[in-house]
PDB file of C-alpha atoms in Angstrom:
ATOM      1  CA  MET A   1     188.024 -31.564 -39.898  1.00 53.00           C
ATOM      2  CA  LYS A   2     187.649 -35.226 -39.417  1.00 61.00           C
ATOM      3  CA  ASN A   3     186.544 -36.643 -36.137  1.00 73.00           C
ATOM      4  CA  PRO A   4     189.240 -37.850 -33.834  1.00 73.00           C
ATOM      5  CA  PHE A   5     187.534 -41.099 -33.286  1.00 71.00           C
ATOM      6  CA  VAL A   6     187.324 -41.736 -37.077  1.00 75.00           C
ATOM      7  CA  ARG A   7     191.074 -41.017 -37.379  1.00 78.00           C
ATOM      8  CA  LEU A   8     191.867 -43.392 -34.509  1.00 74.00           C
ATOM      9  CA  ARG A   9     189.623 -46.128 -36.021  1.00 74.00           C
ATOM     10  CA  GLN A  10     191.429 -45.523 -39.238  1.00 75.00           C
ATOM     11  CA  ILE A  11     194.821 -45.855 -37.708  1.00 76.00           C
ATOM     12  CA  TYR A  12     193.817 -49.112 -35.939  1.00 71.00           C
ATOM     13  CA  LYS A  13     192.534 -50.690 -39.265  1.00 74.00           C
ATOM     14  CA  ASP A  14     195.949 -49.867 -40.864  1.00 74.00           C
ATOM     15  CA  LEU A  15     197.741 -51.512 -38.101  1.00 76.00           C
ATOM     16  CA  PRO A  16     199.045 -55.099 -38.650  1.00 82.00           C
ATOM     17  CA  ILE A  17     197.500 -57.889 -37.012  1.00 80.00           C
ATOM     18  CA  LYS A  18     200.512 -58.447 -34.703  1.00 78.00           C
ATOM     19  CA  HIS A  19     200.201 -54.850 -33.588  1.00 77.00           C
ATOM     20  CA  LYS A  20     196.553 -55.098 -33.039  1.00 77.00           C
ATOM     21  CA  MET A  21     196.758 -58.194 -30.830  1.00 81.00           C
ATOM     22  CA  LEU A  22     199.355 -56.440 -28.618  1.00 81.00           C
ATOM     23  CA  LEU A  23     197.199 -53.265 -28.239  1.00 79.00           C
ATOM     24  CA  ILE A  24     194.147 -55.358 -27.244  1.00 81.00           C
ATOM     25  CA  SER A  25     196.465 -57.417 -24.875  1.00 83.00           C
ATOM     26  CA  TYR A  26     197.701 -53.898 -23.374  1.00 80.00           C
ATOM     27  CA  PHE A  27     194.117 -52.728 -22.832  1.00 80.00           C
ATOM     28  CA  GLN A  28     192.895 -56.056 -21.268  1.00 83.00           C
ATOM     29  CA  ILE A  29     195.933 -55.871 -18.674  1.00 87.00           C
ATOM     30  CA  LEU A  30     195.853 -51.975 -18.139  1.00 86.00           C
ATOM     31  CA  ILE A  31     191.889 -51.486 -17.587  1.00 87.00           C
ATOM     32  CA  PRO A  32     191.641 -54.090 -14.748  1.00 86.00           C
ATOM     33  CA  VAL A  33     194.911 -52.785 -13.175  1.00 87.00           C
ATOM     34  CA  ILE A  34     193.378 -49.169 -13.306  1.00 89.00           C
ATOM     35  CA  ILE A  35     190.206 -50.516 -11.834  1.00 89.00           C
ATOM     36  CA  ILE A  36     191.768 -52.510  -9.146  1.00 90.00           C
ATOM     37  CA  GLY A  37     194.176 -49.922  -8.136  1.00 89.00           C
ATOM     38  CA  PHE A  38     191.381 -47.300  -7.924  1.00 87.00           C
ATOM     39  CA  SER A  39     189.304 -49.740  -5.820  1.00 89.00           C
ATOM     40  CA  SER A  40     192.329 -50.518  -3.507  1.00 88.00           C
ATOM     41  CA  CYS A  41     192.855 -46.805  -2.813  1.00 88.00           C
ATOM     42  CA  MET A  42     189.226 -46.277  -1.919  1.00 88.00           C
ATOM     43  CA  ILE A  43     189.199 -49.365   0.406  1.00 89.00           C
ATOM     44  CA  SER A  44     192.543 -48.467   1.995  1.00 84.00           C
ATOM     45  CA  GLU A  45     191.261 -45.071   2.746  1.00 78.00           C
ATOM     46  CA  ARG A  46     188.068 -46.423   4.220  1.00 83.00           C
ATOM     47  CA  ILE A  47     190.150 -48.790   6.302  1.00 86.00           C
ATOM     48  CA  ILE A  48     192.438 -46.372   7.484  1.00 77.00           C
ATOM     49  CA  GLN A  49     189.738 -43.858   8.332  1.00 75.00           C
ATOM     50  CA  LYS A  50     187.717 -46.593  10.199  1.00 82.00           C
ATOM     51  CA  LYS A  51     190.980 -47.617  12.181  1.00 81.00           C
ATOM     52  CA  SER A  52     191.563 -43.865  13.141  1.00 78.00           C
ATOM     53  CA  VAL A  53     188.025 -43.455  14.221  1.00 82.00           C
ATOM     54  CA  ASP A  54     188.116 -46.685  16.242  1.00 85.00           C
ATOM     55  CA  TYR A  55     191.425 -45.813  17.873  1.00 83.00           C
ATOM     56  CA  SER A  56     190.207 -42.265  18.635  1.00 83.00           C
ATOM     57  CA  LEU A  57     186.921 -43.783  20.031  1.00 87.00           C
ATOM     58  CA  TYR A  58     189.047 -46.086  22.238  1.00 87.00           C
ATOM     59  CA  ILE A  59     191.029 -43.157  23.610  1.00 86.00           C
ATOM     60  CA  MET A  60     187.815 -41.319  24.128  1.00 88.00           C
ATOM     61  CA  ARG A  61     186.076 -44.191  25.974  1.00 90.00           C
ATOM     62  CA  THR A  62     189.103 -44.689  28.327  1.00 90.00           C
ATOM     63  CA  ILE A  63     189.124 -41.030  29.148  1.00 90.00           C
ATOM     64  CA  GLU A  64     185.468 -41.181  29.814  1.00 92.00           C
ATOM     65  CA  LEU A  65     186.050 -43.981  32.223  1.00 93.00           C
ATOM     66  CA  ARG A  66     188.754 -42.054  34.023  1.00 92.00           C
ATOM     67  CA  LEU A  67     186.691 -38.748  34.142  1.00 93.00           C
ATOM     68  CA  THR A  68     183.619 -40.854  35.524  1.00 94.00           C
ATOM     69  CA  ASP A  69     185.888 -42.068  38.174  1.00 94.00           C
ATOM     70  CA  CYS A  70     187.150 -38.542  39.217  1.00 94.00           C
ATOM     71  CA  ILE A  71     183.467 -37.302  39.166  1.00 95.00           C
ATOM     72  CA  ASN A  72     182.179 -40.165  41.174  1.00 95.00           C
ATOM     73  CA  SER A  73     185.053 -39.643  43.815  1.00 95.00           C
ATOM     74  CA  LEU A  74     184.303 -35.950  44.127  1.00 95.00           C
ATOM     75  CA  THR A  75     180.522 -36.863  44.351  1.00 95.00           C
ATOM     76  CA  SER A  76     181.112 -39.254  46.971  1.00 95.00           C
ATOM     77  CA  MET A  77     183.235 -36.733  49.020  1.00 95.00           C
ATOM     78  CA  SER A  78     180.473 -34.114  48.921  1.00 95.00           C
ATOM     79  CA  GLN A  79     178.019 -36.833  49.862  1.00 94.00           C
ATOM     80  CA  ASP A  80     180.164 -37.419  52.942  1.00 93.00           C
ATOM     81  CA  LEU A  81     180.107 -33.720  53.963  1.00 93.00           C
ATOM     82  CA  LEU A  82     176.417 -33.763  53.706  1.00 90.00           C
ATOM     83  CA  TYR A  83     176.291 -36.379  56.474  1.00 88.00           C
ATOM     84  CA  TYR A  84     178.492 -34.392  58.980  1.00 91.00           C
ATOM     85  CA  ASN A  85     176.133 -33.290  61.529  1.00 90.00           C
ATOM     86  CA  ASP A  86     178.011 -30.160  62.824  1.00 90.00           C
ATOM     87  CA  ILE A  87     178.034 -28.958  59.220  1.00 91.00           C
ATOM     88  CA  TYR A  88     174.289 -29.750  58.934  1.00 90.00           C
ATOM     89  CA  GLU A  89     173.433 -28.013  62.312  1.00 89.00           C
ATOM     90  CA  ARG A  90     175.468 -25.035  61.762  1.00 89.00           C
ATOM     91  CA  LEU A  91     173.533 -24.280  58.504  1.00 89.00           C
ATOM     92  CA  LYS A  92     170.149 -25.370  59.952  1.00 83.00           C
ATOM     93  CA  ASP A  93     170.540 -23.127  63.142  1.00 73.00           C
ATOM     94  CA  ASP A  94     171.532 -20.031  61.060  1.00 51.00           C
ATOM     95  CA  GLY A  95     168.868 -17.979  62.715  1.00 46.00           C
ATOM     96  CA  LYS A  96     170.273 -18.704  66.196  1.00 50.00           C
ATOM     97  CA  TYR A  97     173.548 -16.858  65.911  1.00 45.00           C
ATOM     98  CA  GLU A  98     173.730 -13.763  63.651  1.00 41.00           C
ATOM     99  CA  ASN A  99     176.597 -12.966  61.483  1.00 42.00           C
ATOM    100  CA  ASP A 100     178.456 -16.251  61.797  1.00 47.00           C
ATOM    101  CA  VAL A 101     181.211 -16.109  59.405  1.00 51.00           C
ATOM    102  CA  SER A 102     184.236 -18.425  59.665  1.00 54.00           C
ATOM    103  CA  ASP A 103     187.192 -17.631  57.551  1.00 52.00           C
ATOM    104  CA  VAL A 104     189.410 -20.557  58.126  1.00 47.00           C
ATOM    105  CA  SER A 105     193.236 -20.126  57.429  1.00 42.00           C
ATOM    106  CA  ASP A 106     196.273 -22.275  58.038  1.00 41.00           C
ATOM    107  CA  ALA A 107     197.222 -19.871  60.860  1.00 34.00           C
ATOM    108  CA  GLY A 108     194.147 -20.272  62.907  1.00 36.00           C
ATOM    109  CA  ASP A 109     192.151 -23.364  63.496  1.00 38.00           C
ATOM    110  CA  VAL A 110     188.977 -21.801  64.890  1.00 36.00           C
ATOM    111  CA  GLY A 111     188.180 -19.292  62.477  1.00 37.00           C
ATOM    112  CA  ASP A 112     186.113 -16.249  63.439  1.00 37.00           C
ATOM    113  CA  VAL A 113     184.451 -16.850  66.859  1.00 34.00           C
ATOM    114  CA  SER A 114     184.174 -13.491  67.970  1.00 32.00           C
ATOM    115  CA  ASN A 115     180.278 -13.720  67.989  1.00 35.00           C
ATOM    116  CA  VAL A 116     180.174 -17.079  69.862  1.00 34.00           C
ATOM    117  CA  GLY A 117     178.902 -15.411  72.921  1.00 32.00           C
ATOM    118  CA  GLU A 118     176.699 -12.799  71.693  1.00 32.00           C
ATOM    119  CA  GLU A 119     173.366 -14.538  72.432  1.00 34.00           C
ATOM    120  CA  LYS A 120     172.381 -13.561  75.927  1.00 34.00           C
ATOM    121  CA  ASP A 121     170.082 -15.471  78.065  1.00 39.00           C
ATOM    122  CA  GLU A 122     168.440 -14.852  81.542  1.00 37.00           C
ATOM    123  CA  ASN A 123     170.155 -18.166  82.624  1.00 41.00           C
ATOM    124  CA  GLU A 124     173.946 -17.536  82.447  1.00 42.00           C
ATOM    125  CA  ASP A 125     174.726 -21.135  82.582  1.00 47.00           C
ATOM    126  CA  ASN A 126     172.406 -21.826  79.327  1.00 49.00           C
ATOM    127  CA  GLY A 127     174.442 -18.907  77.671  1.00 50.00           C
ATOM    128  CA  SER A 128     177.816 -20.485  78.482  1.00 52.00           C
ATOM    129  CA  SER A 129     176.552 -23.945  77.406  1.00 54.00           C
ATOM    130  CA  SER A 130     175.322 -22.363  74.125  1.00 69.00           C
ATOM    131  CA  SER A 131     178.556 -20.722  73.543  1.00 75.00           C
ATOM    132  CA  PHE A 132     180.604 -23.763  74.269  1.00 74.00           C
ATOM    133  CA  ASP A 133     178.409 -25.749  71.936  1.00 77.00           C
ATOM    134  CA  LYS A 134     178.771 -23.363  69.081  1.00 78.00           C
ATOM    135  CA  TYR A 135     182.756 -23.322  69.551  1.00 82.00           C
ATOM    136  CA  GLU A 136     182.735 -26.897  69.455  1.00 85.00           C
ATOM    137  CA  ARG A 137     180.653 -26.946  66.441  1.00 84.00           C
ATOM    138  CA  ILE A 138     183.005 -24.373  64.785  1.00 87.00           C
ATOM    139  CA  THR A 139     186.065 -26.400  65.523  1.00 88.00           C
ATOM    140  CA  SER A 140     184.612 -29.689  64.353  1.00 89.00           C
ATOM    141  CA  THR A 141     183.623 -28.042  60.769  1.00 91.00           C
ATOM    142  CA  ILE A 142     186.976 -26.595  60.565  1.00 91.00           C
ATOM    143  CA  ASN A 143     188.743 -29.852  61.161  1.00 92.00           C
ATOM    144  CA  THR A 144     186.419 -31.640  58.883  1.00 92.00           C
ATOM    145  CA  MET A 145     187.042 -29.279  55.898  1.00 94.00           C
ATOM    146  CA  LYS A 146     190.863 -29.280  56.671  1.00 93.00           C
ATOM    147  CA  LYS A 147     190.877 -33.065  56.359  1.00 93.00           C
ATOM    148  CA  TYR A 148     189.907 -32.875  52.711  1.00 93.00           C
ATOM    149  CA  THR A 149     191.718 -29.553  51.732  1.00 93.00           C
ATOM    150  CA  ASN A 150     194.969 -31.066  53.206  1.00 92.00           C
ATOM    151  CA  SER A 151     194.808 -34.490  52.064  1.00 91.00           C
ATOM    152  CA  ARG A 152     193.226 -34.382  48.614  1.00 93.00           C
ATOM    153  CA  ASN A 153     195.281 -32.336  45.949  1.00 92.00           C
ATOM    154  CA  GLU A 154     192.297 -31.938  43.705  1.00 94.00           C
ATOM    155  CA  ILE A 155     190.365 -29.747  46.313  1.00 95.00           C
ATOM    156  CA  LEU A 156     191.377 -26.010  46.264  1.00 95.00           C
ATOM    157  CA  GLY A 157     188.636 -24.925  48.692  1.00 96.00           C
ATOM    158  CA  ILE A 158     185.164 -25.908  50.317  1.00 96.00           C
ATOM    159  CA  TYR A 159     182.556 -23.398  50.991  1.00 96.00           C
ATOM    160  CA  PHE A 160     179.237 -23.423  52.768  1.00 96.00           C
ATOM    161  CA  GLU A 161     176.626 -20.856  53.011  1.00 95.00           C
ATOM    162  CA  SER A 162     173.050 -20.770  54.534  1.00 93.00           C
ATOM    163  CA  MET A 163     170.126 -19.804  52.344  1.00 93.00           C
ATOM    164  CA  ASP A 164     169.500 -16.677  54.237  1.00 91.00           C
ATOM    165  CA  ARG A 165     173.244 -15.866  53.954  1.00 90.00           C
ATOM    166  CA  LYS A 166     173.650 -15.263  57.733  1.00 90.00           C
ATOM    167  CA  VAL A 167     176.246 -18.010  58.044  1.00 91.00           C
ATOM    168  CA  LYS A 168     179.021 -18.937  55.906  1.00 92.00           C
ATOM    169  CA  PHE A 169     182.397 -20.973  56.465  1.00 93.00           C
ATOM    170  CA  PHE A 170     184.913 -22.118  54.200  1.00 94.00           C
ATOM    171  CA  LYS A 171     188.525 -23.462  54.013  1.00 94.00           C
ATOM    172  CA  ASP A 172     191.107 -22.922  51.329  1.00 94.00           C
ATOM    173  CA  SER A 173     193.782 -25.277  50.417  1.00 93.00           C
ATOM    174  CA  SER A 174     197.335 -24.062  50.856  1.00 89.00           C
ATOM    175  CA  ARG A 175     197.646 -24.777  47.266  1.00 88.00           C
ATOM    176  CA  SER A 176     195.214 -22.171  46.152  1.00 89.00           C
ATOM    177  CA  LYS A 177     196.270 -18.609  45.279  1.00 88.00           C
ATOM    178  CA  GLU A 178     192.847 -17.171  45.558  1.00 90.00           C
ATOM    179  CA  SER A 179     190.287 -17.338  48.480  1.00 93.00           C
ATOM    180  CA  ILE A 180     187.263 -19.477  47.400  1.00 94.00           C
ATOM    181  CA  GLU A 181     185.148 -16.770  49.150  1.00 94.00           C
ATOM    182  CA  SER A 182     186.169 -14.138  46.457  1.00 93.00           C
ATOM    183  CA  LEU A 183     185.137 -16.575  43.703  1.00 94.00           C
ATOM    184  CA  ILE A 184     181.627 -17.420  44.999  1.00 95.00           C
ATOM    185  CA  ARG A 185     178.706 -16.410  43.033  1.00 95.00           C
ATOM    186  CA  PHE A 186     175.907 -17.322  45.395  1.00 96.00           C
ATOM    187  CA  ASP A 187     172.867 -16.579  43.345  1.00 96.00           C
ATOM    188  CA  GLU A 188     174.086 -18.187  40.102  1.00 95.00           C
ATOM    189  CA  MET A 189     175.737 -21.248  42.100  1.00 96.00           C
ATOM    190  CA  THR A 190     172.134 -21.750  43.927  1.00 96.00           C
ATOM    191  CA  ALA A 191     170.295 -21.545  40.643  1.00 96.00           C
ATOM    192  CA  LYS A 192     172.689 -24.138  39.062  1.00 95.00           C
ATOM    193  CA  ALA A 193     172.634 -26.433  41.993  1.00 95.00           C
ATOM    194  CA  ARG A 194     168.875 -26.264  42.148  1.00 95.00           C
ATOM    195  CA  GLN A 195     168.844 -27.876  38.731  1.00 93.00           C
ATOM    196  CA  GLY A 196     170.411 -31.005  40.352  1.00 91.00           C
ATOM    197  CA  GLN A 197     167.479 -31.452  42.640  1.00 88.00           C
ATOM    198  CA  GLY A 198     169.698 -32.579  45.528  1.00 86.00           C
ATOM    199  CA  LYS A 199     172.314 -34.062  43.145  1.00 91.00           C
ATOM    200  CA  VAL A 200     175.623 -32.841  42.165  1.00 94.00           C
ATOM    201  CA  LYS A 201     175.819 -30.018  39.549  1.00 95.00           C
ATOM    202  CA  TRP A 202     178.916 -28.260  37.973  1.00 95.00           C
ATOM    203  CA  PHE A 203     179.404 -24.311  37.790  1.00 95.00           C
ATOM    204  CA  PHE A 204     182.127 -22.720  35.934  1.00 92.00           C
ATOM    205  CA  THR A 205     183.380 -19.192  36.128  1.00 88.00           C
ATOM    206  CA  LYS A 206     184.731 -18.512  32.584  1.00 77.00           C
ATOM    207  CA  ASN A 207     186.520 -15.945  30.458  1.00 72.00           C
ATOM    208  CA  THR A 208     184.507 -15.976  27.053  1.00 66.00           C
ATOM    209  CA  THR A 209     184.305 -19.684  26.317  1.00 64.00           C
ATOM    210  CA  LYS A 210     187.071 -20.859  28.535  1.00 73.00           C
ATOM    211  CA  ALA A 211     186.129 -22.131  32.287  1.00 80.00           C
ATOM    212  CA  GLU A 212     188.501 -20.355  34.668  1.00 85.00           C
ATOM    213  CA  ASN A 213     187.301 -22.044  37.824  1.00 92.00           C
ATOM    214  CA  ILE A 214     185.738 -25.266  38.211  1.00 94.00           C
ATOM    215  CA  PHE A 215     183.026 -25.832  41.171  1.00 96.00           C
ATOM    216  CA  LEU A 216     181.048 -28.775  42.358  1.00 96.00           C
ATOM    217  CA  VAL A 217     177.953 -27.302  43.716  1.00 97.00           C
ATOM    218  CA  ARG A 218     174.677 -28.811  45.329  1.00 96.00           C
ATOM    219  CA  ILE A 219     171.925 -27.784  47.710  1.00 96.00           C
ATOM    220  CA  ILE A 220     171.660 -28.894  51.414  1.00 95.00           C
ATOM    221  CA  TYR A 221     168.052 -29.766  52.413  1.00 94.00           C
ATOM    222  CA  ASP A 222     166.659 -29.854  55.840  1.00 91.00           C
ATOM    223  CA  ARG A 223     166.430 -33.647  57.017  1.00 88.00           C
ATOM    224  CA  ASP A 224     162.837 -33.232  58.335  1.00 87.00           C
ATOM    225  CA  ASN A 225     160.916 -31.071  55.740  1.00 89.00           C
ATOM    226  CA  PHE A 226     163.426 -30.944  52.823  1.00 89.00           C
ATOM    227  CA  LYS A 227     163.504 -27.198  52.797  1.00 92.00           C
ATOM    228  CA  GLU A 228     166.711 -25.696  51.460  1.00 94.00           C
ATOM    229  CA  ILE A 229     169.106 -24.576  54.188  1.00 94.00           C
ATOM    230  CA  GLY A 230     172.320 -24.007  52.543  1.00 94.00           C
ATOM    231  CA  LEU A 231     174.750 -24.347  49.562  1.00 96.00           C
ATOM    232  CA  MET A 232     177.731 -26.443  49.228  1.00 96.00           C
ATOM    233  CA  ALA A 233     180.582 -25.394  46.725  1.00 97.00           C
ATOM    234  CA  ILE A 234     183.804 -27.287  46.236  1.00 97.00           C
ATOM    235  CA  ARG A 235     186.498 -25.871  43.983  1.00 96.00           C
ATOM    236  CA  ILE A 236     188.288 -28.363  42.035  1.00 95.00           C
ATOM    237  CA  ASN A 237     191.954 -28.034  40.701  1.00 93.00           C
ATOM    238  CA  ARG A 238     191.986 -27.968  36.868  1.00 89.00           C
ATOM    239  CA  SER A 239     194.894 -30.379  36.852  1.00 89.00           C
ATOM    240  CA  TYR A 240     192.802 -33.182  38.328  1.00 92.00           C
ATOM    241  CA  PHE A 241     190.610 -33.292  35.067  1.00 90.00           C
ATOM    242  CA  GLU A 242     193.685 -32.820  32.998  1.00 86.00           C
ATOM    243  CA  SER A 243     195.142 -35.917  34.239  1.00 87.00           C
ATOM    244  CA  VAL A 244     192.250 -38.155  32.550  1.00 87.00           C
ATOM    245  CA  TYR A 245     194.034 -37.977  29.254  1.00 82.00           C
ATOM    246  CA  SER A 246     197.609 -38.171  30.521  1.00 78.00           C
ATOM    247  CA  GLY A 247     199.557 -40.853  28.566  1.00 77.00           C
ATOM    248  CA  LEU A 248     196.791 -41.504  26.073  1.00 74.00           C
ATOM    249  CA  VAL A 249     197.133 -38.795  23.517  1.00 65.00           C
ATOM    250  CA  ASN A 250     199.591 -39.255  20.409  1.00 63.00           C
ATOM    251  CA  ASN A 251     201.114 -36.597  18.172  1.00 63.00           C
ATOM    252  CA  ASP A 252     198.544 -37.374  15.369  1.00 62.00           C
ATOM    253  CA  MET A 253     195.762 -36.316  17.668  1.00 67.00           C
ATOM    254  CA  LYS A 254     196.094 -32.589  17.620  1.00 67.00           C
ATOM    255  CA  ASP A 255     194.028 -31.798  20.596  1.00 75.00           C
ATOM    256  CA  ILE A 256     191.550 -33.294  22.942  1.00 83.00           C
ATOM    257  CA  ALA A 257     189.186 -31.358  25.069  1.00 85.00           C
ATOM    258  CA  VAL A 258     186.368 -31.841  27.731  1.00 89.00           C
ATOM    259  CA  ILE A 259     183.270 -29.585  26.853  1.00 87.00           C
ATOM    260  CA  SER A 260     180.355 -28.957  29.313  1.00 87.00           C
ATOM    261  CA  GLU A 261     176.702 -29.404  28.442  1.00 85.00           C
ATOM    262  CA  GLU A 262     176.474 -25.745  27.756  1.00 83.00           C
ATOM    263  CA  ASN A 263     179.541 -25.872  25.430  1.00 80.00           C
ATOM    264  CA  GLU A 264     181.798 -24.307  27.949  1.00 82.00           C
ATOM    265  CA  PHE A 265     185.406 -25.425  27.551  1.00 84.00           C
ATOM    266  CA  ILE A 266     186.653 -27.084  30.646  1.00 88.00           C
ATOM    267  CA  VAL A 267     190.135 -28.699  30.003  1.00 86.00           C
ATOM    268  CA  SER A 268     192.280 -29.292  26.840  1.00 82.00           C
ATOM    269  CA  ARG A 269     195.656 -30.718  26.270  1.00 76.00           C
ATOM    270  CA  LYS A 270     196.852 -27.441  24.806  1.00 71.00           C
ATOM    271  CA  ASN A 271     194.901 -25.520  27.402  1.00 59.00           C
ATOM    272  CA  GLU A 272     193.172 -23.467  24.795  1.00 58.00           C
ATOM    273  CA  PHE A 273     189.834 -23.672  23.238  1.00 55.00           C
ATOM    274  CA  PRO A 274     190.565 -25.492  19.857  1.00 57.00           C
ATOM    275  CA  TYR A 275     189.111 -23.467  16.745  1.00 59.00           C
ATOM    276  CA  VAL A 276     187.660 -26.634  15.399  1.00 58.00           C
ATOM    277  CA  PHE A 277     185.069 -26.987  18.148  1.00 64.00           C
ATOM    278  CA  ASP A 278     182.838 -24.246  17.215  1.00 69.00           C
ATOM    279  CA  LYS A 279     179.354 -23.891  18.722  1.00 70.00           C
ATOM    280  CA  GLU A 280     177.552 -24.615  15.449  1.00 71.00           C
ATOM    281  CA  PHE A 281     179.527 -27.794  15.107  1.00 72.00           C
ATOM    282  CA  LEU A 282     179.160 -28.778  18.741  1.00 74.00           C
ATOM    283  CA  ASN A 283     175.410 -28.441  18.501  1.00 74.00           C
ATOM    284  CA  ASN A 284     175.401 -31.198  15.935  1.00 73.00           C
ATOM    285  CA  ILE A 285     176.525 -33.759  18.208  1.00 77.00           C
ATOM    286  CA  LYS A 286     173.283 -35.794  19.268  1.00 76.00           C
ATOM    287  CA  THR A 287     174.419 -39.389  19.763  1.00 82.00           C
ATOM    288  CA  LYS A 288     176.326 -41.101  22.544  1.00 87.00           C
ATOM    289  CA  GLU A 289     179.440 -41.403  20.513  1.00 89.00           C
ATOM    290  CA  GLY A 290     180.697 -41.098  16.899  1.00 86.00           C
ATOM    291  CA  ALA A 291     182.815 -39.435  14.409  1.00 83.00           C
ATOM    292  CA  LEU A 292     182.121 -36.301  12.128  1.00 80.00           C
ATOM    293  CA  ILE A 293     184.174 -34.734   9.337  1.00 78.00           C
ATOM    294  CA  ASN A 294     184.295 -30.820   9.915  1.00 73.00           C
ATOM    295  CA  GLN A 295     184.409 -29.735   6.299  1.00 74.00           C
ATOM    296  CA  LYS A 296     185.138 -26.018   7.465  1.00 73.00           C
ATOM    297  CA  HIS A 297     188.193 -27.031   9.045  1.00 71.00           C
ATOM    298  CA  ASP A 298     189.082 -30.272   7.113  1.00 75.00           C
ATOM    299  CA  SER A 299     189.382 -32.395  10.129  1.00 78.00           C
ATOM    300  CA  LEU A 300     188.352 -35.731  11.517  1.00 80.00           C
ATOM    301  CA  VAL A 301     186.455 -35.202  15.017  1.00 83.00           C
ATOM    302  CA  THR A 302     185.636 -38.144  17.248  1.00 86.00           C
ATOM    303  CA  TYR A 303     183.620 -37.710  20.466  1.00 88.00           C
ATOM    304  CA  VAL A 304     182.044 -39.412  23.284  1.00 91.00           C
ATOM    305  CA  LYS A 305     179.088 -37.896  25.248  1.00 90.00           C
ATOM    306  CA  MET A 306     178.930 -38.694  28.927  1.00 91.00           C
ATOM    307  CA  LYS A 307     175.608 -39.939  30.382  1.00 86.00           C
ATOM    308  CA  ASP A 308     175.205 -38.212  33.823  1.00 84.00           C
ATOM    309  CA  THR A 309     176.876 -34.810  33.098  1.00 88.00           C
ATOM    310  CA  ASP A 310     176.136 -34.572  29.303  1.00 87.00           C
ATOM    311  CA  TRP A 311     179.881 -33.441  29.074  1.00 91.00           C
ATOM    312  CA  LYS A 312     181.445 -34.043  25.644  1.00 88.00           C
ATOM    313  CA  ILE A 313     184.975 -35.502  25.233  1.00 89.00           C
ATOM    314  CA  ILE A 314     186.079 -34.524  21.782  1.00 87.00           C
ATOM    315  CA  SER A 315     189.392 -34.960  19.719  1.00 84.00           C
ATOM    316  CA  TYR A 316     190.411 -33.914  16.276  1.00 79.00           C
ATOM    317  CA  ILE A 317     192.868 -35.067  13.754  1.00 78.00           C
ATOM    318  CA  PRO A 318     193.596 -32.726  10.634  1.00 75.00           C
ATOM    319  CA  LEU A 319     193.098 -34.510   7.261  1.00 73.00           C
ATOM    320  CA  ASN A 320     195.653 -32.466   5.322  1.00 70.00           C
ATOM    321  CA  ILE A 321     198.698 -33.914   7.196  1.00 59.00           C
TER     322      ILE A 321
END
């Protein structure tokens, strides 16, 4: 059996000169067209991918700015609460009045003041003065907390507790379906807050990988000797963080999520943990921002990593659409 190339060469030799010239012309035209077409497809693919990445990163950066503003606002509010002397004194003087527990409801503005006059003194006037001071302090702390829970929709509750756990007082927002007291995990929150060394830290109660409740936590220190005197916990409305991507996400961007430094799912447009963001993939995110191809799920993933919190803002676009 003859070699196919030998047969083709023989056929070419048998062609008339005119046909040979036409065939050569066809090849001269066809080969560059194929090369140019292939190159154009490759270049177009890179341009489209780059534009998709650039657009996604633009969205991520915008969300980062919004989220940073939200966090700064909450941090500033918690800082204001630290400077309220009545809150500070009430936590600092926890040994002075035993079992000081104030559950503040909308029905009552003075909380539980049943123990106000328990401390007895040989001097009755001193006892009355002490009771009146405590009553004023309780009223002041109630009004302070109510000012924030009533005026700021993002606040679902504010909670304070002394380190020896003798004093605690809190205020729930009328928008909250659960009391913040029932959600507090004092030991875990204290351990988390200590990591901030006086600064704000974030604590999430979660179901598997999804954060159910979002708390801002921080330690309160004695102003004289810097010893720990109490814990502050502020419960944040999830919709406050969800608002950061409102109006930014289009239909091509299948989902967008905010992930904590410990890879806890905080919020997402679809309000569920996207299967694309598995822990193995999330652990590969090292740089400030960028884009990666998730080969496992055939998706283009873009991300921005926040500086102060180490939260990750992530979106993904399927490549098979």
